[in-house]
Amino acid sequence: MQDYKEIMKTILAKYYEPTSIFGEVLPIYEATTDKMLRWFRGVIPENPIDEHDVYDILLELGFQQKQKILFDKVQISEGNPKKGIKPKFEDVEVGRILVWHLYEKL
């Protein structure tokens, strides 16, 4: 299993870094531990790894967790198509999750 962890570290380091050397100009990929595990499933067999392995690798390589606020559009007024008034929508917070911040290498 340690071989798989090393392969996962190498793959992760190929595409992402834990911090941006240019401030916030690099694209940020936000992912949960489960999402990262599914990403690795493309090249690593299913049985020898789990979410704990992914968590350990991300933590060991120095990736940071950030809070992400989830929004959904909610209609606040119906409008009137006959009068040409469009319905109005507003973004409303529906939840918060913690995600890993991975900066894409350019």
PDB file of C-alpha atoms in Angstrom:
ATOM      1  CA  MET A   1       0.000   0.000   0.000  1.00  0.00           C
ATOM      2  CA  GLN A   2       2.866   2.382   0.648  1.00  0.00           C
ATOM      3  CA  ASP A   3       3.777   2.115  -3.039  1.00  0.00           C
ATOM      4  CA  TYR A   4       0.312   3.364  -3.951  1.00  0.00           C
ATOM      5  CA  LYS A   5       0.642   6.266  -1.541  1.00  0.00           C
ATOM      6  CA  GLU A   6       3.910   7.295  -3.198  1.00  0.00           C
ATOM      7  CA  ILE A   7       2.313   7.034  -6.641  1.00  0.00           C
ATOM      8  CA  MET A   8      -0.590   9.179  -5.411  1.00  0.00           C
ATOM      9  CA  LYS A   9       1.818  11.803  -4.045  1.00  0.00           C
ATOM     10  CA  THR A  10       3.694  11.906  -7.356  1.00  0.00           C
ATOM     11  CA  ILE A  11       0.486  12.276  -9.363  1.00  0.00           C
ATOM     12  CA  LEU A  12      -0.834  14.978  -7.041  1.00  0.00           C
ATOM     13  CA  ALA A  13       2.442  16.924  -7.191  1.00  0.00           C
ATOM     14  CA  LYS A  14       2.368  16.735 -10.996  1.00  0.00           C
ATOM     15  CA  TYR A  15      -0.896  18.668 -11.276  1.00  0.00           C
ATOM     16  CA  TYR A  16      -1.354  20.622  -8.031  1.00  0.00           C
ATOM     17  CA  GLU A  17       0.525  22.490  -5.347  1.00  0.00           C
ATOM     18  CA  PRO A  18      -0.526  23.325  -1.785  1.00  0.00           C
ATOM     19  CA  THR A  19      -0.016  27.078  -2.054  1.00  0.00           C
ATOM     20  CA  SER A  20       0.074  29.633  -4.815  1.00  0.00           C
ATOM     21  CA  ILE A  21       3.460  31.209  -5.442  1.00  0.00           C
ATOM     22  CA  PHE A  22       1.727  34.020  -7.324  1.00  0.00           C
ATOM     23  CA  GLY A  23      -0.876  34.966  -4.723  1.00  0.00           C
ATOM     24  CA  GLU A  24      -4.366  33.992  -5.836  1.00  0.00           C
ATOM     25  CA  VAL A  25      -3.792  34.114  -9.610  1.00  0.00           C
ATOM     26  CA  LEU A  26      -3.546  30.362 -10.153  1.00  0.00           C
ATOM     27  CA  PRO A  27      -6.818  28.509 -10.634  1.00  0.00           C
ATOM     28  CA  ILE A  28      -8.035  26.827  -7.474  1.00  0.00           C
ATOM     29  CA  TYR A  29      -9.508  23.362  -7.518  1.00  0.00           C
ATOM     30  CA  GLU A  30     -11.756  22.702  -4.531  1.00  0.00           C
ATOM     31  CA  ALA A  31     -12.407  19.100  -3.628  1.00  0.00           C
ATOM     32  CA  THR A  32     -13.590  16.961  -0.761  1.00  0.00           C
ATOM     33  CA  THR A  33     -11.499  14.005   0.376  1.00  0.00           C
ATOM     34  CA  ASP A  34     -14.034  11.671  -1.253  1.00  0.00           C
ATOM     35  CA  LYS A  35     -13.812  13.559  -4.558  1.00  0.00           C
ATOM     36  CA  MET A  36     -10.015  13.253  -4.516  1.00  0.00           C
ATOM     37  CA  LEU A  37     -10.319   9.528  -3.804  1.00  0.00           C
ATOM     38  CA  ARG A  38     -12.577   9.140  -6.863  1.00  0.00           C
ATOM     39  CA  TRP A  39     -10.003  11.129  -8.901  1.00  0.00           C
ATOM     40  CA  PHE A  40      -7.260   8.680  -7.915  1.00  0.00           C
ATOM     41  CA  ARG A  41      -9.510   5.697  -8.708  1.00  0.00           C
ATOM     42  CA  GLY A  42      -8.719   6.255 -12.382  1.00  0.00           C
ATOM     43  CA  VAL A  43      -5.182   4.909 -11.912  1.00  0.00           C
ATOM     44  CA  ILE A  44      -5.016   3.280  -8.470  1.00  0.00           C
ATOM     45  CA  PRO A  45      -6.832  -0.008  -7.759  1.00  0.00           C
ATOM     46  CA  GLU A  46      -9.881   0.318  -5.534  1.00  0.00           C
ATOM     47  CA  ASN A  47      -9.056  -2.052  -2.675  1.00  0.00           C
ATOM     48  CA  PRO A  48      -5.720  -0.884  -1.287  1.00  0.00           C
ATOM     49  CA  ILE A  49      -6.680   2.780  -0.744  1.00  0.00           C
ATOM     50  CA  ASP A  50      -9.456   4.612   1.062  1.00  0.00           C
ATOM     51  CA  GLU A  51     -10.365   8.118   2.185  1.00  0.00           C
ATOM     52  CA  HIS A  52      -7.952   7.895   5.119  1.00  0.00           C
ATOM     53  CA  ASP A  53      -5.046   7.422   2.725  1.00  0.00           C
ATOM     54  CA  VAL A  54      -6.110  10.426   0.644  1.00  0.00           C
ATOM     55  CA  TYR A  55      -6.551  12.538   3.781  1.00  0.00           C
ATOM     56  CA  ASP A  56      -3.082  11.550   5.051  1.00  0.00           C
ATOM     57  CA  ILE A  57      -1.470  12.375   1.707  1.00  0.00           C
ATOM     58  CA  LEU A  58      -3.147  15.777   1.347  1.00  0.00           C
ATOM     59  CA  LEU A  59      -2.276  16.683   4.931  1.00  0.00           C
ATOM     60  CA  GLU A  60       1.317  15.441   4.605  1.00  0.00           C
ATOM     61  CA  LEU A  61       1.872  17.467   1.411  1.00  0.00           C
ATOM     62  CA  GLY A  62       0.616  20.615   3.133  1.00  0.00           C
ATOM     63  CA  PHE A  63      -2.699  21.186   1.382  1.00  0.00           C
ATOM     64  CA  GLN A  64      -5.103  23.385   3.350  1.00  0.00           C
ATOM     65  CA  GLN A  65      -8.778  22.962   4.113  1.00  0.00           C
ATOM     66  CA  LYS A  66     -11.102  25.883   3.426  1.00  0.00           C
ATOM     67  CA  GLN A  67     -14.772  26.491   4.057  1.00  0.00           C
ATOM     68  CA  LYS A  68     -17.009  26.674   1.001  1.00  0.00           C
ATOM     69  CA  ILE A  69     -20.427  28.278   1.205  1.00  0.00           C
ATOM     70  CA  LEU A  70     -23.051  26.643  -1.005  1.00  0.00           C
ATOM     71  CA  PHE A  71     -25.707  28.824  -2.623  1.00  0.00           C
ATOM     72  CA  ASP A  72     -28.910  28.125  -4.505  1.00  0.00           C
ATOM     73  CA  LYS A  73     -30.988  30.523  -6.595  1.00  0.00           C
ATOM     74  CA  VAL A  74     -34.389  31.225  -5.063  1.00  0.00           C
ATOM     75  CA  GLN A  75     -37.110  33.087  -6.885  1.00  0.00           C
ATOM     76  CA  ILE A  76     -38.102  36.160  -4.875  1.00  0.00           C
ATOM     77  CA  SER A  77     -40.662  37.630  -7.304  1.00  0.00           C
ATOM     78  CA  GLU A  78     -42.645  36.049 -10.103  1.00  0.00           C
ATOM     79  CA  GLY A  79     -42.572  38.906 -12.546  1.00  0.00           C
ATOM     80  CA  ASN A  80     -45.177  39.508 -15.213  1.00  0.00           C
ATOM     81  CA  PRO A  81     -44.481  38.249 -18.754  1.00  0.00           C
ATOM     82  CA  LYS A  82     -47.368  40.291 -20.177  1.00  0.00           C
ATOM     83  CA  LYS A  83     -45.769  43.495 -18.898  1.00  0.00           C
ATOM     84  CA  GLY A  84     -42.240  42.360 -19.781  1.00  0.00           C
ATOM     85  CA  ILE A  85     -41.182  42.055 -16.134  1.00  0.00           C
ATOM     86  CA  LYS A  86     -38.830  39.138 -15.580  1.00  0.00           C
ATOM     87  CA  PRO A  87     -38.849  37.096 -12.381  1.00  0.00           C
ATOM     88  CA  LYS A  88     -36.189  38.033  -9.841  1.00  0.00           C
ATOM     89  CA  PHE A  89     -33.850  35.526  -8.242  1.00  0.00           C
ATOM     90  CA  GLU A  90     -31.537  35.785  -5.258  1.00  0.00           C
ATOM     91  CA  ASP A  91     -28.652  33.592  -4.120  1.00  0.00           C
ATOM     92  CA  VAL A  92     -29.474  32.053  -0.745  1.00  0.00           C
ATOM     93  CA  GLU A  93     -27.018  30.126   1.407  1.00  0.00           C
ATOM     94  CA  VAL A  94     -28.034  26.470   1.636  1.00  0.00           C
ATOM     95  CA  GLY A  95     -25.031  24.991   3.383  1.00  0.00           C
ATOM     96  CA  ARG A  96     -21.347  25.001   4.180  1.00  0.00           C
ATOM     97  CA  ILE A  97     -18.752  22.310   3.618  1.00  0.00           C
ATOM     98  CA  LEU A  98     -15.025  21.990   4.142  1.00  0.00           C
ATOM     99  CA  VAL A  99     -12.949  21.356   1.029  1.00  0.00           C
ATOM    100  CA  TRP A 100      -9.283  21.022   0.169  1.00  0.00           C
ATOM    101  CA  HIS A 101      -7.752  23.901  -1.769  1.00  0.00           C
ATOM    102  CA  LEU A 102      -5.433  22.700  -4.525  1.00  0.00           C
ATOM    103  CA  TYR A 103      -3.693  25.208  -6.761  1.00  0.00           C
ATOM    104  CA  GLU A 104      -3.362  24.041 -10.349  1.00  0.00           C
ATOM    105  CA  LYS A 105       0.112  24.062 -11.838  1.00  0.00           C
ATOM    106  CA  LEU A 106       0.329  26.031 -15.056  1.00  0.00           C
TER     107      LEU A 106
END
